[in-house]
mmCIF file of C-alpha atoms and ligand atoms in Angstrom:
data_model
loop_
_atom_site.group_PDB
_atom_site.id
_atom_site.type_symbol
_atom_site.label_atom_id
_atom_site.label_comp_id
_atom_site.label_asym_id
_atom_site.label_seq_id
_atom_site.Cartn_x
_atom_site.Cartn_y
_atom_site.Cartn_z
ATOM 1 C CA MET A 1 119.222 222.733 84.232
ATOM 2 C CA LEU A 2 117.747 220.807 81.329
ATOM 3 C CA LYS A 3 114.143 221.723 80.649
ATOM 4 C CA ILE A 4 111.781 219.933 78.328
ATOM 5 C CA GLU A 5 108.689 221.882 77.315
ATOM 6 C CA LYS A 6 105.666 220.454 75.450
ATOM 7 C CA LEU A 7 107.805 217.995 73.512
ATOM 8 C CA SER A 8 106.128 215.768 70.896
ATOM 9 C CA ALA A 9 107.808 213.406 68.431
ATOM 10 C CA SER A 10 106.811 210.980 65.687
ATOM 11 C CA TYR A 11 108.129 208.326 63.373
ATOM 12 C CA GLY A 12 106.559 209.254 60.034
ATOM 13 C CA LYS A 13 102.878 209.716 60.740
ATOM 14 C CA LYS A 14 102.951 207.748 64.015
ATOM 15 C CA GLN A 15 103.209 210.083 67.019
ATOM 16 C CA VAL A 16 105.049 208.381 69.882
ATOM 17 C CA LEU A 17 105.691 211.252 72.342
ATOM 18 C CA PHE A 18 102.883 213.533 73.455
ATOM 19 C CA ASP A 19 103.343 216.909 75.060
ATOM 20 C CA ILE A 20 106.136 216.015 77.473
ATOM 21 C CA SER A 21 107.225 218.642 79.986
ATOM 22 C CA ALA A 22 109.839 217.882 82.590
ATOM 23 C CA VAL A 23 112.770 219.446 84.396
ATOM 24 C CA ILE A 24 115.978 217.453 84.742
ATOM 25 C CA GLU A 25 117.641 218.678 87.900
ATOM 26 C CA ARG A 26 121.308 219.591 87.709
ATOM 27 C CA GLY A 27 123.666 217.308 89.628
ATOM 28 C CA LYS A 28 121.068 214.593 90.060
ATOM 29 C CA PHE A 29 120.613 211.067 88.678
ATOM 30 C CA THR A 30 117.270 210.842 86.870
ATOM 31 C CA ALA A 31 115.951 207.531 85.518
ATOM 32 C CA ILE A 32 113.463 207.323 82.658
ATOM 33 C CA ILE A 33 111.333 204.213 83.077
ATOM 34 C CA GLY A 34 108.306 202.774 81.344
ATOM 35 C CA ARG A 35 107.132 199.719 79.453
ATOM 36 C CA ASN A 36 108.723 198.667 76.184
ATOM 37 C CA GLY A 37 107.610 201.002 73.418
ATOM 38 C CA SER A 38 106.564 203.762 75.801
ATOM 39 C CA GLY A 39 108.985 206.221 74.136
ATOM 40 C CA LYS A 40 111.953 206.253 76.517
ATOM 41 C CA SER A 41 114.688 205.898 73.831
ATOM 42 C CA THR A 42 112.935 208.355 71.549
ATOM 43 C CA LEU A 43 112.831 210.973 74.343
ATOM 44 C CA LEU A 44 116.529 210.501 75.011
ATOM 45 C CA SER A 45 117.276 210.743 71.269
ATOM 46 C CA CYS A 46 115.371 214.035 71.112
ATOM 47 C CA ILE A 47 117.420 215.425 73.998
ATOM 48 C CA ALA A 48 120.600 214.255 72.238
ATOM 49 C CA SER A 49 119.409 216.111 69.119
ATOM 50 C CA LEU A 50 119.297 212.847 67.168
ATOM 51 C CA HIS A 51 115.540 212.799 66.561
ATOM 52 C CA SER A 52 113.348 215.684 65.445
ATOM 53 C CA TYR A 53 110.651 216.983 67.748
ATOM 54 C CA SER A 54 108.243 219.834 68.236
ATOM 55 C CA GLY A 55 108.354 221.784 71.480
ATOM 56 C CA LYS A 56 111.443 223.057 73.216
ATOM 57 C CA ILE A 57 114.465 221.729 75.053
ATOM 58 C CA THR A 58 116.596 224.286 76.884
ATOM 59 C CA LEU A 59 119.895 224.001 78.639
ATOM 60 C CA GLY A 60 120.557 226.714 81.208
ATOM 61 C CA GLY A 61 117.858 228.731 79.462
ATOM 62 C CA ARG A 62 119.320 228.317 75.955
ATOM 63 C CA ASP A 63 117.441 226.407 73.266
ATOM 64 C CA ILE A 64 119.684 223.394 72.571
ATOM 65 C CA SER A 65 118.882 223.536 68.852
ATOM 66 C CA SER A 66 120.685 226.921 68.749
ATOM 67 C CA ILE A 67 123.911 225.548 70.311
ATOM 68 C CA SER A 68 126.638 224.482 67.900
ATOM 69 C CA ARG A 69 127.413 220.741 67.626
ATOM 70 C CA ARG A 70 130.852 221.208 69.202
ATOM 71 C CA GLU A 71 129.514 223.274 72.103
ATOM 72 C CA ARG A 72 126.708 220.800 72.630
ATOM 73 C CA ALA A 73 129.231 217.941 72.802
ATOM 74 C CA LYS A 74 130.921 219.760 75.681
ATOM 75 C CA ALA A 75 127.598 220.180 77.468
ATOM 76 C CA LEU A 76 125.919 216.883 76.736
ATOM 77 C CA SER A 77 127.166 213.366 75.980
ATOM 78 C CA PHE A 78 125.121 210.376 74.785
ATOM 79 C CA LEU A 79 125.632 206.658 75.173
ATOM 80 C CA PRO A 80 123.267 204.843 72.793
ATOM 81 C CA GLN A 81 121.869 201.362 73.342
ATOM 82 C CA ASN A 82 123.726 199.747 70.454
ATOM 83 C CA LEU A 83 127.413 200.421 70.608
ATOM 84 C CA PRO A 84 129.463 199.751 67.472
ATOM 85 C CA ILE A 85 132.296 197.243 67.400
ATOM 86 C CA THR A 86 135.017 199.195 65.644
ATOM 87 C CA PRO A 87 138.614 198.168 64.850
ATOM 88 C CA PHE A 88 139.906 200.632 67.444
ATOM 89 C CA THR A 89 141.482 199.806 70.803
ATOM 90 C CA VAL A 90 139.859 200.710 74.114
ATOM 91 C CA ALA A 91 142.404 203.543 74.675
ATOM 92 C CA GLU A 92 141.786 204.931 71.147
ATOM 93 C CA THR A 93 138.019 204.741 71.719
ATOM 94 C CA VAL A 94 138.228 206.612 74.993
ATOM 95 C CA ALA A 95 140.429 209.257 73.293
ATOM 96 C CA PHE A 96 137.592 209.953 70.810
ATOM 97 C CA GLY A 97 135.763 211.508 73.775
ATOM 98 C CA ARG A 98 138.203 214.382 73.612
ATOM 99 C CA GLU A 99 137.169 215.286 70.031
ATOM 100 C CA PRO A 100 135.183 218.417 71.083
ATOM 101 C CA TYR A 101 138.364 219.812 72.689
ATOM 102 C CA THR A 102 140.978 219.105 69.993
ATOM 103 C CA ASP A 103 141.840 221.229 66.971
ATOM 104 C CA LEU A 104 141.414 220.073 63.351
ATOM 105 C CA THR A 105 144.505 217.884 63.502
ATOM 106 C CA GLY A 106 142.834 215.887 66.281
ATOM 107 C CA LYS A 107 146.123 215.831 68.260
ATOM 108 C CA LEU A 108 145.667 215.305 72.012
ATOM 109 C CA SER A 109 147.141 217.828 74.387
ATOM 110 C CA ASP A 110 148.615 216.797 77.733
ATOM 111 C CA LEU A 111 145.311 217.819 79.353
ATOM 112 C CA ASP A 112 143.425 215.569 76.896
ATOM 113 C CA LYS A 113 145.778 212.633 77.608
ATOM 114 C CA LYS A 114 145.243 213.131 81.338
ATOM 115 C CA ALA A 115 141.481 213.152 80.892
ATOM 116 C CA VAL A 116 141.702 209.884 78.877
ATOM 117 C CA CYS A 117 143.846 208.185 81.554
ATOM 118 C CA ARG A 118 141.561 209.405 84.337
ATOM 119 C CA ALA A 119 138.452 208.079 82.547
ATOM 120 C CA ILE A 120 140.123 204.678 81.963
ATOM 121 C CA GLU A 121 141.032 204.457 85.638
ATOM 122 C CA GLN A 122 137.595 205.636 86.749
ATOM 123 C CA CYS A 123 135.910 202.882 84.750
ATOM 124 C CA GLY A 124 138.384 200.202 85.925
ATOM 125 C CA ILE A 125 139.451 199.178 82.425
ATOM 126 C CA ALA A 126 143.182 199.953 82.440
ATOM 127 C CA HIS A 127 143.903 196.277 81.833
ATOM 128 C CA LEU A 128 141.895 196.451 78.580
ATOM 129 C CA SER A 129 143.515 199.609 77.170
ATOM 130 C CA ASP A 130 145.320 197.898 74.279
ATOM 131 C CA LYS A 131 142.625 195.455 73.407
ATOM 132 C CA ARG A 132 140.500 196.068 70.313
ATOM 133 C CA LEU A 133 136.756 196.511 70.829
ATOM 134 C CA GLY A 134 136.152 193.222 68.972
ATOM 135 C CA GLU A 135 138.335 191.322 71.435
ATOM 136 C CA ILE A 136 136.409 192.170 74.592
ATOM 137 C CA SER A 137 132.993 191.233 75.970
ATOM 138 C CA GLY A 138 129.795 193.258 75.454
ATOM 139 C CA GLY A 139 129.874 194.428 79.073
ATOM 140 C CA GLU A 140 133.542 195.477 78.821
ATOM 141 C CA ARG A 141 132.755 197.341 75.598
ATOM 142 C CA GLN A 142 130.005 199.213 77.425
ATOM 143 C CA MET A 143 132.539 200.216 80.119
ATOM 144 C CA ALA A 144 134.961 201.369 77.358
ATOM 145 C CA TYR A 145 132.261 203.587 75.872
ATOM 146 C CA LEU A 146 131.334 204.848 79.339
ATOM 147 C CA ALA A 147 135.006 205.838 79.730
ATOM 148 C CA MET A 148 134.791 207.656 76.370
ATOM 149 C CA MET A 149 131.834 209.529 77.787
ATOM 150 C CA MET A 150 133.739 210.354 81.006
ATOM 151 C CA ALA A 151 136.685 211.630 78.903
ATOM 152 C CA GLN A 152 134.242 213.886 77.020
ATOM 153 C CA ASN A 153 133.583 215.458 80.414
ATOM 154 C CA ALA A 154 130.201 216.928 79.478
ATOM 155 C CA ALA A 155 128.020 218.281 82.279
ATOM 156 C CA ILE A 156 125.120 216.016 81.279
ATOM 157 C CA LEU A 157 125.394 212.267 80.661
ATOM 158 C CA LEU A 158 122.562 210.675 78.660
ATOM 159 C CA LEU A 159 122.555 206.877 78.677
ATOM 160 C CA ASP A 160 120.128 204.476 76.988
ATOM 161 C CA GLU A 161 119.828 201.273 78.995
ATOM 162 C CA PRO A 162 123.533 201.259 79.902
ATOM 163 C CA THR A 163 123.507 197.943 81.748
ATOM 164 C CA THR A 164 121.653 195.841 79.145
ATOM 165 C CA TYR A 165 124.523 193.479 78.235
ATOM 166 C CA MET A 166 126.165 193.427 81.634
ATOM 167 C CA ASP A 167 126.264 190.816 84.376
ATOM 168 C CA ALA A 168 125.402 191.961 87.904
ATOM 169 C CA PRO A 169 128.968 192.897 89.018
ATOM 170 C CA ASN A 170 129.637 194.891 85.841
ATOM 171 C CA ALA A 171 126.247 196.622 86.101
ATOM 172 C CA ARG A 172 126.991 197.553 89.683
ATOM 173 C CA GLU A 173 130.387 198.945 88.641
ATOM 174 C CA LEU A 174 128.846 201.031 85.849
ATOM 175 C CA LEU A 175 126.096 202.389 88.061
ATOM 176 C CA SER A 176 128.642 203.169 90.820
ATOM 177 C CA ALA A 177 130.742 205.077 88.226
ATOM 178 C CA LEU A 178 127.645 207.071 87.290
ATOM 179 C CA THR A 179 126.834 207.739 90.931
ATOM 180 C CA LEU A 180 130.390 209.007 91.475
ATOM 181 C CA ALA A 181 130.059 211.218 88.405
ATOM 182 C CA ARG A 182 126.769 212.526 89.868
ATOM 183 C CA ASP A 183 128.502 213.179 93.200
ATOM 184 C CA GLY A 184 131.144 215.108 91.268
ATOM 185 C CA GLY A 185 128.435 217.405 89.905
ATOM 186 C CA LYS A 186 127.386 215.713 86.677
ATOM 187 C CA THR A 187 123.763 215.393 85.687
ATOM 188 C CA VAL A 188 122.872 211.828 84.773
ATOM 189 C CA LEU A 189 119.780 210.958 82.732
ATOM 190 C CA ALA A 190 119.426 207.267 81.955
ATOM 191 C CA VAL A 191 116.784 205.081 80.366
ATOM 192 C CA MET A 192 116.599 202.040 82.679
ATOM 193 C CA HIS A 193 114.653 198.868 82.124
ATOM 194 C CA ASP A 194 115.599 197.354 85.496
ATOM 195 C CA LEU A 195 113.211 198.919 88.021
ATOM 196 C CA THR A 196 115.178 197.656 91.038
ATOM 197 C CA GLN A 197 118.329 199.340 89.733
ATOM 198 C CA ALA A 198 116.411 202.532 88.817
ATOM 199 C CA ILE A 199 114.945 202.887 92.300
ATOM 200 C CA LYS A 200 118.255 202.017 93.959
ATOM 201 C CA TYR A 201 120.386 204.536 92.078
ATOM 202 C CA ALA A 202 118.153 207.351 90.854
ATOM 203 C CA ASP A 203 117.312 210.539 92.763
ATOM 204 C CA ASN A 204 114.446 211.341 90.422
ATOM 205 C CA VAL A 205 112.276 209.297 88.104
ATOM 206 C CA ILE A 206 110.298 210.036 84.967
ATOM 207 C CA LEU A 207 107.690 207.383 84.196
ATOM 208 C CA LEU A 208 106.378 207.246 80.631
ATOM 209 C CA ASP A 209 103.169 205.507 79.624
ATOM 210 C CA SER A 210 102.401 205.280 75.898
ATOM 211 C CA GLY A 211 104.465 208.400 75.180
ATOM 212 C CA ARG A 212 103.033 210.443 78.028
ATOM 213 C CA PRO A 213 104.731 211.325 81.292
ATOM 214 C CA VAL A 214 102.534 209.994 84.013
ATOM 215 C CA PHE A 215 105.010 210.821 86.766
ATOM 216 C CA SER A 216 108.043 213.046 87.189
ATOM 217 C CA GLY A 217 109.526 213.548 90.621
ATOM 218 C CA SER A 218 111.638 212.129 93.399
ATOM 219 C CA ARG A 219 112.311 208.452 93.934
ATOM 220 C CA ASP A 220 110.458 208.526 97.256
ATOM 221 C CA ALA A 221 107.457 210.268 95.727
ATOM 222 C CA ILE A 222 107.099 207.720 92.917
ATOM 223 C CA LEU A 223 107.357 204.844 95.429
ATOM 224 C CA GLN A 224 104.571 206.400 97.465
ATOM 225 C CA SER A 225 102.397 207.121 94.403
ATOM 226 C CA GLY A 226 101.914 203.464 93.419
ATOM 227 C CA GLU A 227 102.320 204.562 89.779
ATOM 228 C CA ILE A 228 105.139 202.056 89.027
ATOM 229 C CA GLU A 229 102.882 199.173 90.053
ATOM 230 C CA ARG A 230 99.906 200.512 88.082
ATOM 231 C CA VAL A 231 101.780 201.399 84.860
ATOM 232 C CA MET A 232 104.288 198.587 84.781
ATOM 233 C CA GLY A 233 101.926 195.890 86.049
ATOM 234 C CA VAL A 234 104.342 194.781 88.788
ATOM 235 C CA GLU A 235 104.280 194.332 92.557
ATOM 236 C CA SER A 236 106.846 196.092 94.654
ATOM 237 C CA HIS A 237 108.472 194.528 97.729
ATOM 238 C CA ARG A 238 110.634 196.322 100.231
ATOM 239 C CA LEU A 239 113.415 194.035 101.476
ATOM 240 C CA ALA A 240 114.886 194.044 104.977
ATOM 241 C CA ASP A 241 117.897 196.047 103.751
ATOM 242 C CA GLY A 242 115.583 198.822 102.491
ATOM 243 C CA GLN A 243 115.994 197.919 98.807
ATOM 244 C CA TYR A 244 112.980 197.546 96.567
ATOM 245 C CA VAL A 245 112.367 194.697 94.152
ATOM 246 C CA PHE A 246 109.655 194.614 91.506
ATOM 247 C CA LEU A 247 108.085 191.334 90.489
HETATM 248 P P1 ADP B 1 111.145 202.455 74.502
HETATM 249 O O1 ADP B 1 112.501 203.020 74.498
HETATM 250 O O2 ADP B 1 110.284 202.923 75.658
HETATM 251 O O3 ADP B 1 111.054 200.962 74.338
HETATM 252 P P2 ADP B 1 110.926 203.672 71.887
HETATM 253 O O4 ADP B 1 111.230 205.111 72.059
HETATM 254 O O5 ADP B 1 112.039 202.783 71.357
HETATM 255 O O6 ADP B 1 110.347 203.088 73.239
HETATM 256 O O7 ADP B 1 109.686 203.510 70.898
HETATM 257 C C1 ADP B 1 108.496 204.271 71.047
HETATM 258 C C2 ADP B 1 107.561 203.903 69.915
HETATM 259 O O8 ADP B 1 108.153 204.274 68.692
HETATM 260 C C3 ADP B 1 107.259 202.405 69.821
HETATM 261 O O9 ADP B 1 105.934 202.271 69.445
HETATM 262 C C4 ADP B 1 108.169 201.950 68.712
HETATM 263 O O10 ADP B 1 107.593 200.877 68.021
HETATM 264 C C5 ADP B 1 108.245 203.156 67.801
HETATM 265 N N1 ADP B 1 109.497 203.253 67.088
HETATM 266 C C6 ADP B 1 110.745 203.255 67.665
HETATM 267 N N2 ADP B 1 111.711 203.350 66.711
HETATM 268 C C7 ADP B 1 111.056 203.436 65.516
HETATM 269 C C8 ADP B 1 111.480 203.544 64.190
HETATM 270 N N3 ADP B 1 112.780 203.622 63.850
HETATM 271 N N4 ADP B 1 110.523 203.570 63.225
HETATM 272 C C9 ADP B 1 109.226 203.519 63.548
HETATM 273 N N5 ADP B 1 108.756 203.406 64.774
HETATM 274 C C10 ADP B 1 109.662 203.369 65.778
#
């Protein structure tokens, strides 16, 4: 279980996160939602140990700041919003996910190679394996990095707006891959700007408003609370198939 206690964070003198406490349930898909600038990415960066904060984040009771970088990489993986276009191929990129498991030579064991192949299959990008990241589309690149994350095989997957550059079919594929990972026991924590997707795929939701958590709980509870409508300034509509859209 990932626990956030009284977390605050700033950029210089500007405080952007205020006293956030939340529990991220193990084996569940949790979406972080909120308006632009509400602090979603900063919160995820704090959890990924990429932004300084006051307060405490614990993983299974251990303060994450006391866990070594290598151990942390086995427990927690992070997919940022802006993914670099490197000269590497898709297969090479996915293999980087095994870094926490290899020795100093970086040589992949048979187990590592299997994990790389499995991740490539899981993300449906086998046909792109030998392509360089600069030769594929933004959405395909996102799937390649998702496969890198799958190869890393951490218990917790942190993703910052993972479907931003994707068309609807690719977004569906990525979210299905995350759902499968969740079903396999992974904990998924994703910043999501698309409310319809968030409500469709997430078990739990954290809603931020100006750096404060105004809601943290189950998908059904947030739908009942009316907080999405109030904070995001949208109307929700339940369609005949049970899905929600927010306009
Ligand atoms: P969100 O992900 O919800 O859009 P962010 O976490 O990116 O929000 O930003 C929260 C606040 O922090 C915003 O007011 C934003 O302008 C500010 N901010 C984000 N990144 C920086 C930065 N590098 N330097 C200064 N302020 C920043």
